[in-house]
């Protein structure tokens, strides 16, 4: 088991990443908090020895996505994410940002994580494939398809 | 998509874990790990389990060896009982009467193979002397019906074929319990049942004081079966019971040995 100091360092370092991934999948704050706590508890109890920071970050991403998907397997949970429920203070989001974020959240589940990992975290398709355990070609296809869908939703002229 | 890339970065950058969420998570983790001590407890419990397993293996081995799985009761006048484990070794020797206790203490047969132990008992001066005086010896194998008891019965029956006046019985644990309730060794208990069946008015106490030869003579006298015994031959170890078989090993008219059933 990891010590408290190590865990506090990980919370400071990866809390935002975990939070953002939760936003992509979960529709309410209660679920987000559940997953947030579950992920860090897994980290506390995990005996995985990380080679470096990148390895550790990839572990957090993978564990968070898997935890979110497990939660969503419940029959009673809806798969769509509304912006007002996904973020704590939707009123603080700029109108322009709101439109883009709503477009991302409206993407099918399998496209949301690749969009986040590629556009925000800056991972390449092979890296995403490794983190998510997917074939690289699948990741390329999903990235291309998600770009196309976002263009359709937001208009080609503005985001070419 | 350049405009989109930047916008997405700005948007995701704005999504952050609130301090309250982090704090609640820290509290949750402290609670779940009992102040980050759960691991030590788990390790301690693992050690305890490992110790229990080691103890179990050690005691389990001893338990397997020292757990009796069959009993061999040898009766003539000295009566002696051997507890045999699953490895066919004698793990306990008990004298069932005063003479039996003396005989048990004079023999060093503990941990030896049951057949060696029986041979040494039969060849001991006291037993050999009694057999030469035409006394009757009974060997009862007591235990659950199974491979071991069948094997022991078979071995004893084939080895007893070379000796005069030997009876071999097999009894299950329930019958043995009944015999113990009456305070009789199994061979005498069997003889008691036969006498009762033949209409004899005799008490277990009287049977206890008689030798096997006296009992057998009485049975033969009441049933008139002496003639029959000398004309039938057979082999094996009989199953005990009120109307069950008993195998007698004795010399036949030709001077050869054979096993006869009553």
Short mmCIF file of C-alpha atoms in Angstrom, two decimals:
data_model
loop_
_atom_site.label_atom_id
_atom_site.label_comp_id
_atom_site.label_asym_id
_atom_site.label_seq_id
_atom_site.Cartn_x
_atom_site.Cartn_y
_atom_site.Cartn_z
CA UNK A 1 0.00 0.00 0.00
CA UNK A 2 1.22 3.48 -0.86
CA UNK A 3 1.78 6.04 1.88
CA UNK A 4 -0.25 9.18 2.48
CA UNK A 5 2.41 11.52 1.14
CA UNK A 6 2.64 9.62 -2.14
CA UNK A 7 -1.14 9.60 -2.48
CA UNK A 8 -1.47 13.34 -1.81
CA UNK A 9 1.14 14.01 -4.48
CA UNK A 10 -0.82 11.85 -6.96
CA UNK A 11 -4.08 13.63 -6.11
CA UNK A 12 -2.49 17.02 -6.82
CA UNK A 13 -0.91 15.73 -10.00
CA UNK A 14 -3.74 13.73 -11.56
CA UNK A 15 -6.98 15.00 -9.99
CA UNK A 16 -7.69 17.29 -12.95
CA UNK A 17 -7.08 14.51 -15.49
CA UNK A 18 -9.39 12.17 -13.62
CA UNK A 19 -11.99 14.92 -13.29
CA UNK A 20 -11.92 15.70 -17.02
CA UNK A 21 -12.29 12.07 -17.99
CA UNK A 22 -15.22 11.76 -15.58
CA UNK A 23 -16.83 14.74 -17.25
CA UNK A 24 -16.66 12.96 -20.62
CA UNK A 25 -18.52 9.93 -19.33
CA UNK A 26 -20.63 10.76 -16.31
CA UNK A 27 -23.75 12.80 -16.04
CA UNK A 28 -23.75 13.88 -12.42
CA UNK A 29 -21.47 14.99 -9.62
CA UNK A 30 -22.29 12.05 -7.36
CA UNK A 31 -21.05 9.55 -9.96
CA UNK A 32 -18.00 11.69 -10.60
CA UNK A 33 -17.14 11.71 -6.91
CA UNK A 34 -17.64 7.94 -6.71
CA UNK A 35 -15.28 7.32 -9.60
CA UNK A 36 -12.82 9.91 -8.37
CA UNK A 37 -12.57 8.18 -5.01
CA UNK A 38 -12.52 4.70 -6.54
CA UNK A 39 -9.62 5.57 -8.82
CA UNK A 40 -7.48 6.99 -6.03
CA UNK A 41 -8.35 4.09 -3.72
CA UNK A 42 -7.15 1.72 -6.44
CA UNK A 43 -3.98 3.74 -6.63
CA UNK A 44 -3.48 3.51 -2.84
CA UNK A 45 -3.93 -0.26 -2.86
CA UNK A 46 -2.11 -0.90 -6.13
CA UNK A 47 1.34 -2.40 -5.96
CA UNK A 48 2.20 -1.36 -9.53
CA UNK A 49 5.66 0.12 -9.79
CA UNK A 50 5.67 2.92 -12.34
CA UNK A 51 8.66 3.38 -14.61
CA UNK A 52 8.12 7.15 -14.90
CA UNK A 53 5.51 9.91 -14.70
CA UNK A 54 4.13 9.13 -18.16
CA UNK A 55 3.58 5.52 -17.18
CA UNK A 56 1.81 6.61 -14.02
CA UNK A 57 -0.39 9.10 -15.90
CA UNK A 58 -1.34 6.47 -18.48
CA UNK A 59 -2.32 4.17 -15.60
CA UNK A 60 -4.64 6.85 -14.17
CA UNK A 61 -6.22 7.46 -17.57
CA UNK A 62 -6.82 3.77 -18.21
CA UNK A 63 -8.18 3.06 -14.71
CA UNK A 64 -10.48 6.09 -14.82
CA UNK A 65 -11.93 5.23 -18.23
CA UNK A 66 -12.48 1.62 -17.18
CA UNK A 67 -14.14 2.68 -13.91
CA UNK A 68 -16.46 5.06 -15.79
CA UNK A 69 -17.38 2.38 -18.32
CA UNK A 70 -18.09 -0.11 -15.52
CA UNK A 71 -20.41 2.40 -13.88
CA UNK A 72 -22.18 3.04 -17.16
CA UNK A 73 -22.85 -0.65 -17.66
CA UNK A 74 -25.68 -0.24 -15.17
CA UNK A 75 -28.94 -0.54 -17.08
CA UNK A 76 -30.51 2.47 -15.37
CA UNK A 77 -27.78 4.93 -16.27
CA UNK A 78 -28.23 6.99 -19.39
CA UNK A 79 -25.34 7.22 -21.79
CA UNK A 80 -25.68 10.87 -22.79
CA UNK A 81 -23.96 13.59 -20.82
CA UNK A 82 -25.49 17.00 -20.41
CA UNK A 83 -23.15 19.89 -19.91
CA UNK A 84 -25.05 21.38 -16.98
CA UNK A 85 -24.69 18.16 -15.05
CA UNK A 86 -21.15 17.37 -16.16
CA UNK A 87 -19.45 20.50 -14.83
CA UNK A 88 -19.81 22.13 -11.43
CA UNK A 89 -20.35 25.68 -12.67
CA UNK A 90 -21.78 25.63 -16.22
CA UNK A 91 -22.61 29.32 -15.91
CA UNK A 92 -18.89 30.14 -15.95
CA UNK A 93 -18.33 28.55 -19.37
CA UNK A 94 -18.01 31.00 -22.23
CA UNK A 95 -20.79 30.68 -24.85
CA UNK A 96 -18.29 29.76 -27.56
CA UNK A 97 -16.68 27.10 -25.38
CA UNK A 98 -20.04 25.81 -24.33
CA UNK A 99 -20.98 25.06 -27.93
CA UNK A 100 -17.78 23.06 -28.52
CA UNK A 101 -18.00 21.20 -25.22
CA UNK A 102 -21.61 20.27 -25.87
CA UNK A 103 -20.59 18.97 -29.29
CA UNK A 104 -17.86 16.81 -27.69
CA UNK A 105 -20.19 15.47 -25.02
CA UNK A 106 -22.78 14.62 -27.64
CA UNK A 107 -20.32 12.33 -29.44
CA UNK A 108 -20.81 8.59 -28.98
CA UNK A 109 -18.95 7.32 -25.95
CA UNK A 110 -16.16 5.61 -27.87
CA UNK A 111 -15.14 8.89 -29.55
CA UNK A 112 -15.03 11.09 -26.46
CA UNK A 113 -11.91 9.65 -24.86
CA UNK A 114 -9.85 9.71 -28.08
CA UNK A 115 -10.81 13.36 -28.64
CA UNK A 116 -9.75 14.26 -25.11
CA UNK A 117 -6.53 12.25 -25.20
CA UNK A 118 -5.51 13.55 -28.61
CA UNK A 119 -6.59 17.22 -28.52
CA UNK A 120 -5.99 18.01 -24.89
CA UNK A 121 -3.39 15.55 -23.59
CA UNK A 122 -1.55 15.57 -26.92
CA UNK A 123 -1.17 11.79 -27.23
CA UNK A 124 -0.51 10.31 -30.66
CA UNK A 125 -2.72 7.55 -32.08
CA UNK A 126 -0.21 4.77 -31.20
CA UNK A 127 0.04 6.13 -27.63
CA UNK A 128 -3.75 6.26 -27.31
CA UNK A 129 -3.95 2.73 -28.69
CA UNK A 130 -1.54 1.56 -26.02
CA UNK A 131 -3.36 3.34 -23.18
CA UNK A 132 -6.81 2.16 -24.21
CA UNK A 133 -5.69 -1.26 -25.38
CA UNK A 134 -7.03 -0.62 -28.88
CA UNK A 135 -5.63 -1.27 -32.32
CA UNK A 136 -3.84 1.84 -33.71
CA UNK A 137 -5.91 1.78 -36.86
CA UNK A 138 -9.07 1.80 -34.74
CA UNK A 139 -7.79 4.91 -32.96
CA UNK A 140 -6.99 6.62 -36.30
CA UNK A 141 -10.47 5.78 -37.56
CA UNK A 142 -12.11 7.09 -34.40
CA UNK A 143 -10.11 10.32 -34.50
CA UNK A 144 -11.02 10.91 -38.13
CA UNK A 145 -14.66 10.09 -37.50
CA UNK A 146 -14.85 12.31 -34.43
CA UNK A 147 -13.31 15.22 -36.36
CA UNK A 148 -15.90 14.76 -39.05
CA UNK A 149 -18.76 14.66 -36.56
CA UNK A 150 -17.51 17.75 -34.73
CA UNK A 151 -17.23 19.62 -38.04
CA UNK A 152 -20.78 18.64 -38.86
CA UNK A 153 -22.02 19.79 -35.47
CA UNK A 154 -20.03 23.02 -35.33
CA UNK A 155 -19.81 23.93 -39.00
CA UNK A 156 -16.89 23.48 -41.37
CA UNK A 157 -16.33 27.18 -41.85
CA UNK A 158 -15.39 27.97 -38.30
CA UNK A 159 -13.27 24.88 -37.55
CA UNK A 160 -11.45 23.97 -40.70
CA UNK B 1 -9.16 21.72 -36.91
CA UNK B 2 -6.56 24.14 -35.56
CA UNK B 3 -9.20 26.43 -34.13
CA UNK B 4 -10.93 23.46 -32.60
CA UNK B 5 -7.70 22.13 -31.08
CA UNK B 6 -7.08 25.37 -29.28
CA UNK B 7 -10.65 25.71 -28.18
CA UNK B 8 -10.73 22.18 -26.82
CA UNK B 9 -7.52 22.79 -24.93
CA UNK B 10 -8.95 25.97 -23.42
CA UNK B 11 -12.16 24.18 -22.51
CA UNK B 12 -10.52 21.15 -20.90
CA UNK B 13 -8.03 23.40 -19.17
CA UNK B 14 -10.99 25.08 -17.50
CA UNK B 15 -12.28 21.79 -16.10
CA UNK B 16 -10.51 21.15 -12.81
CA UNK B 17 -11.05 19.03 -9.76
CA UNK B 18 -12.38 21.26 -7.02
CA UNK B 19 -10.48 21.45 -3.75
CA UNK B 20 -13.55 20.21 -1.88
CA UNK B 21 -13.61 17.07 -4.06
CA UNK B 22 -9.92 16.44 -3.42
CA UNK B 23 -10.40 16.95 0.30
CA UNK B 24 -13.34 14.57 0.47
CA UNK B 25 -11.30 12.03 -1.46
CA UNK B 26 -8.39 12.36 1.00
CA UNK B 27 -10.78 11.81 3.89
CA UNK B 28 -12.34 8.83 2.10
CA UNK B 29 -8.93 7.25 1.56
CA UNK B 30 -7.90 7.76 5.19
CA UNK B 31 -11.15 6.14 6.29
CA UNK B 32 -10.91 3.24 3.86
CA UNK B 33 -7.29 2.47 4.71
CA UNK B 34 -7.72 3.02 8.48
CA UNK B 35 -5.23 5.84 8.36
CA UNK B 36 -3.00 4.13 5.79
CA UNK B 37 -2.41 1.15 8.08
CA UNK B 38 -4.55 -1.40 6.28
CA UNK B 39 -1.58 -2.83 4.48
CA UNK B 40 0.21 -3.65 7.73
CA UNK B 41 -2.92 -5.33 8.99
CA UNK B 42 -3.22 -7.31 5.79
CA UNK B 43 0.41 -8.39 6.05
CA UNK B 44 -0.08 -9.32 9.69
CA UNK B 45 -3.15 -11.37 8.83
CA UNK B 46 -1.21 -13.04 6.00
CA UNK B 47 1.46 -13.99 8.50
CA UNK B 48 -1.15 -15.38 10.85
CA UNK B 49 -2.66 -17.43 8.01
CA UNK B 50 0.76 -18.66 6.93
CA UNK B 51 1.46 -19.75 10.51
CA UNK B 52 -1.90 -21.50 10.71
CA UNK B 53 -1.20 -23.30 7.43
CA UNK B 54 2.26 -24.37 8.59
CA UNK B 55 0.82 -25.59 11.87
CA UNK B 56 -1.92 -27.41 10.03
CA UNK B 57 0.59 -29.15 7.76
CA UNK B 58 2.69 -30.20 10.74
CA UNK B 59 -0.20 -31.31 12.90
CA UNK B 60 -2.10 -32.63 9.89
CA UNK B 61 0.77 -34.98 9.07
CA UNK B 62 0.88 -36.20 12.66
CA UNK B 63 -2.88 -36.43 12.75
CA UNK B 64 -2.90 -38.57 9.60
CA UNK B 65 -0.27 -40.88 11.06
CA UNK B 66 -1.72 -41.16 14.54
CA UNK B 67 -5.37 -41.41 13.49
CA UNK B 68 -6.40 -45.09 13.87
CA UNK B 69 -8.32 -46.42 10.88
CA UNK B 70 -8.68 -50.04 11.98
CA UNK B 71 -8.49 -52.03 15.18
CA UNK B 72 -7.24 -55.58 15.50
CA UNK B 73 -8.42 -57.42 18.59
CA UNK B 74 -6.52 -60.62 19.47
CA UNK B 75 -8.10 -62.85 22.09
CA UNK B 76 -7.14 -66.14 23.63
CA UNK B 77 -6.96 -65.57 27.35
CA UNK B 78 -4.64 -62.65 27.26
CA UNK B 79 -6.65 -60.23 25.13
CA UNK B 80 -4.83 -57.49 23.32
CA UNK B 81 -5.93 -54.74 20.96
CA UNK B 82 -3.86 -53.07 18.23
CA UNK B 83 -4.79 -49.68 16.76
CA UNK B 84 -3.65 -49.53 13.13
CA UNK B 85 -3.26 -46.37 11.06
CA UNK B 86 -3.93 -45.83 7.35
CA UNK B 87 -0.32 -46.83 6.63
CA UNK B 88 -0.87 -50.29 8.20
CA UNK B 89 1.33 -49.41 11.17
CA UNK B 90 0.47 -50.22 14.75
CA UNK B 91 0.11 -46.92 16.59
CA UNK B 92 -1.22 -48.21 19.92
CA UNK B 93 -1.18 -51.48 21.85
CA UNK B 94 -3.67 -52.05 24.64
CA UNK B 95 -4.15 -55.00 26.96
CA UNK B 96 -7.87 -55.79 27.34
CA UNK B 97 -7.44 -57.80 30.54
CA UNK B 98 -4.70 -58.26 33.15
CA UNK B 99 -2.87 -60.94 31.15
CA UNK B 100 -3.27 -58.84 28.02
CA UNK B 101 -1.75 -55.82 29.77
CA UNK B 102 1.25 -57.90 30.85
CA UNK B 103 1.69 -59.20 27.31
CA UNK B 104 1.31 -55.70 25.80
CA UNK B 105 4.00 -54.30 28.08
CA UNK B 106 6.41 -57.14 27.24
CA UNK B 107 6.22 -56.60 23.47
CA UNK B 108 7.85 -53.80 21.50
CA UNK B 109 5.51 -53.75 18.52
CA UNK B 110 4.44 -50.11 18.34
CA UNK B 111 5.06 -48.56 14.88
CA UNK B 112 5.69 -51.96 13.32
CA UNK B 113 3.65 -53.39 10.45
CA UNK B 114 0.41 -54.96 11.76
CA UNK B 115 1.26 -58.40 10.32
CA UNK B 116 4.68 -58.38 12.01
CA UNK B 117 2.99 -57.35 15.25
CA UNK B 118 0.42 -60.19 15.03
CA UNK B 119 3.17 -62.71 14.24
CA UNK B 120 5.18 -61.62 17.26
CA UNK B 121 2.10 -61.84 19.50
CA UNK B 122 1.23 -65.33 18.26
CA UNK B 123 4.84 -66.46 18.53
CA UNK B 124 5.24 -65.05 22.05
CA UNK B 125 5.81 -67.70 24.70
CA UNK B 126 2.42 -67.21 26.42
CA UNK B 127 0.30 -67.37 23.27
CA UNK B 128 2.31 -70.11 21.61
CA UNK B 129 1.98 -72.15 24.84
CA UNK B 130 -1.78 -71.70 24.94
CA UNK B 131 -2.18 -72.60 21.27
CA UNK B 132 -0.18 -75.76 21.82
CA UNK B 133 -2.64 -76.64 24.60
CA UNK B 134 -5.45 -76.48 21.99
CA UNK B 135 -6.75 -73.09 23.17
CA UNK B 136 -8.64 -71.03 20.59
CA UNK B 137 -7.43 -67.67 19.35
CA UNK B 138 -9.69 -65.15 17.68
CA UNK B 139 -8.53 -62.20 15.66
CA UNK B 140 -11.15 -59.53 15.01
CA UNK B 141 -10.65 -56.72 12.53
CA UNK B 142 -12.81 -53.78 13.53
CA UNK B 143 -13.34 -50.76 11.34
CA UNK B 144 -15.34 -49.32 8.47
CA UNK B 145 -15.95 -51.57 5.50
CA UNK B 146 -13.35 -50.56 2.98
CA UNK B 147 -10.14 -51.43 1.21
CA UNK B 148 -7.95 -51.40 4.29
CA UNK B 149 -10.09 -53.66 6.48
CA UNK B 150 -10.63 -56.07 3.58
CA UNK B 151 -6.89 -56.17 2.96
CA UNK B 152 -6.11 -56.74 6.66
CA UNK B 153 -8.73 -59.49 6.87
CA UNK B 154 -7.35 -61.19 3.77
CA UNK B 155 -3.77 -61.05 5.04
CA UNK B 156 -4.67 -62.36 8.47
CA UNK B 157 -6.81 -65.18 7.04
CA UNK B 158 -4.07 -66.33 4.66
CA UNK B 159 -1.39 -66.17 7.37
CA UNK B 160 -3.62 -67.82 9.97
CA UNK B 161 -4.02 -70.79 7.64
CA UNK B 162 -0.73 -72.12 9.00
CA UNK B 163 -1.94 -72.10 12.60
CA UNK B 164 -4.35 -74.26 14.53
CA UNK B 165 -7.55 -73.07 16.20
CA UNK B 166 -7.68 -69.54 14.94
CA UNK B 167 -10.86 -67.62 14.16
CA UNK B 168 -10.89 -64.40 12.24
CA UNK B 169 -13.80 -61.96 12.27
CA UNK B 170 -14.56 -58.68 10.65
CA UNK B 171 -16.75 -56.26 12.58
CA UNK B 172 -17.89 -52.75 11.78
CA UNK B 173 -17.66 -49.98 14.33
CA UNK B 174 -21.30 -50.32 15.47
CA UNK B 175 -20.84 -53.97 16.41
CA UNK B 176 -17.60 -53.12 18.17
CA UNK B 177 -19.47 -50.43 20.15
CA UNK B 178 -22.00 -53.00 21.30
CA UNK B 179 -19.17 -55.28 22.39
CA UNK B 180 -17.53 -52.45 24.32
CA UNK B 181 -20.85 -51.62 26.00
CA UNK B 182 -20.88 -55.15 27.41
CA UNK B 183 -17.23 -54.88 28.35
CA UNK B 184 -16.31 -57.80 26.11
CA UNK B 185 -13.57 -58.15 23.51
CA UNK B 186 -15.15 -58.64 20.10
CA UNK B 187 -14.35 -62.38 19.84
CA UNK B 188 -16.02 -63.05 23.18
CA UNK B 189 -18.93 -60.78 22.26
CA UNK B 190 -19.45 -62.90 19.13
CA UNK B 191 -19.30 -66.07 21.19
CA UNK B 192 -21.80 -64.54 23.67
CA UNK B 193 -24.24 -63.79 20.83
CA UNK B 194 -23.90 -67.31 19.49
CA UNK B 195 -24.56 -68.77 22.93
CA UNK B 196 -27.64 -66.59 23.44
CA UNK B 197 -28.91 -67.63 20.03
CA UNK B 198 -28.45 -71.26 21.00
CA UNK B 199 -30.56 -70.67 24.11
CA UNK B 200 -27.78 -70.59 26.71
CA UNK B 201 -28.46 -68.68 29.92
CA UNK B 202 -25.17 -66.91 30.36
CA UNK B 203 -24.18 -63.37 31.34
CA UNK B 204 -21.50 -61.20 29.74
CA UNK B 205 -19.59 -61.31 33.05
CA UNK B 206 -19.44 -65.10 32.88
CA UNK B 207 -18.33 -64.95 29.25
CA UNK B 208 -15.62 -62.48 30.17
CA UNK B 209 -14.10 -64.92 32.66
CA UNK B 210 -14.09 -67.88 30.24
CA UNK B 211 -11.36 -68.68 27.75
CA UNK B 212 -12.13 -68.83 24.04
CA UNK B 213 -11.64 -72.59 24.15
CA UNK B 214 -14.24 -72.92 26.90
CA UNK B 215 -16.66 -70.71 24.99
CA UNK B 216 -16.10 -72.57 21.73
CA UNK B 217 -16.57 -75.93 23.47
CA UNK B 218 -19.84 -74.69 24.97
CA UNK B 219 -21.07 -73.48 21.59
CA UNK B 220 -20.16 -76.76 19.99
CA UNK B 221 -21.83 -78.66 22.81
CA UNK B 222 -25.06 -76.66 22.42
CA UNK B 223 -25.15 -76.72 18.65
CA UNK B 224 -23.61 -80.12 18.09
CA UNK B 225 -21.54 -78.65 15.31
CA UNK B 226 -18.19 -80.31 16.07
CA UNK B 227 -18.73 -82.79 13.30
CA UNK B 228 -19.67 -80.05 10.84
CA UNK B 229 -16.56 -78.05 11.60
CA UNK B 230 -14.34 -80.90 10.66
CA UNK B 231 -16.03 -81.59 7.37
CA UNK B 232 -16.29 -78.12 5.83
CA UNK B 233 -13.39 -76.09 4.58
CA UNK B 234 -13.15 -72.54 3.30
CA UNK B 235 -10.95 -69.45 3.28
CA UNK B 236 -11.08 -65.76 4.05
CA UNK B 237 -12.15 -63.55 6.87
CA UNK B 238 -15.79 -63.70 7.84
CA UNK B 239 -18.14 -60.82 8.45
CA UNK B 240 -19.28 -60.61 12.08
CA UNK B 241 -22.88 -60.32 13.21
CA UNK B 242 -25.58 -62.21 14.98
CA UNK B 243 -25.98 -64.65 12.17
CA UNK B 244 -22.77 -63.83 10.38
CA UNK B 245 -19.88 -66.03 9.39
CA UNK B 246 -16.86 -66.93 11.39
CA UNK B 247 -13.88 -68.66 9.92
CA UNK B 248 -12.04 -71.31 11.82
CA UNK B 249 -8.56 -72.38 10.92
CA UNK B 250 -7.63 -75.84 12.06
CA UNK B 251 -5.90 -78.96 10.97
CA UNK B 252 -8.08 -81.27 8.90
CA UNK B 253 -8.04 -85.03 8.86
CA UNK B 254 -5.18 -85.12 6.34
CA UNK B 255 -2.92 -83.12 8.61
CA UNK B 256 -3.15 -80.07 6.27
CA UNK B 257 -4.46 -76.73 7.46
CA UNK B 258 -7.66 -75.24 6.19
CA UNK B 259 -10.18 -72.59 7.10
CA UNK B 260 -13.63 -73.68 8.11
CA UNK B 261 -16.77 -71.69 8.39
CA UNK B 262 -19.44 -72.02 11.05
#
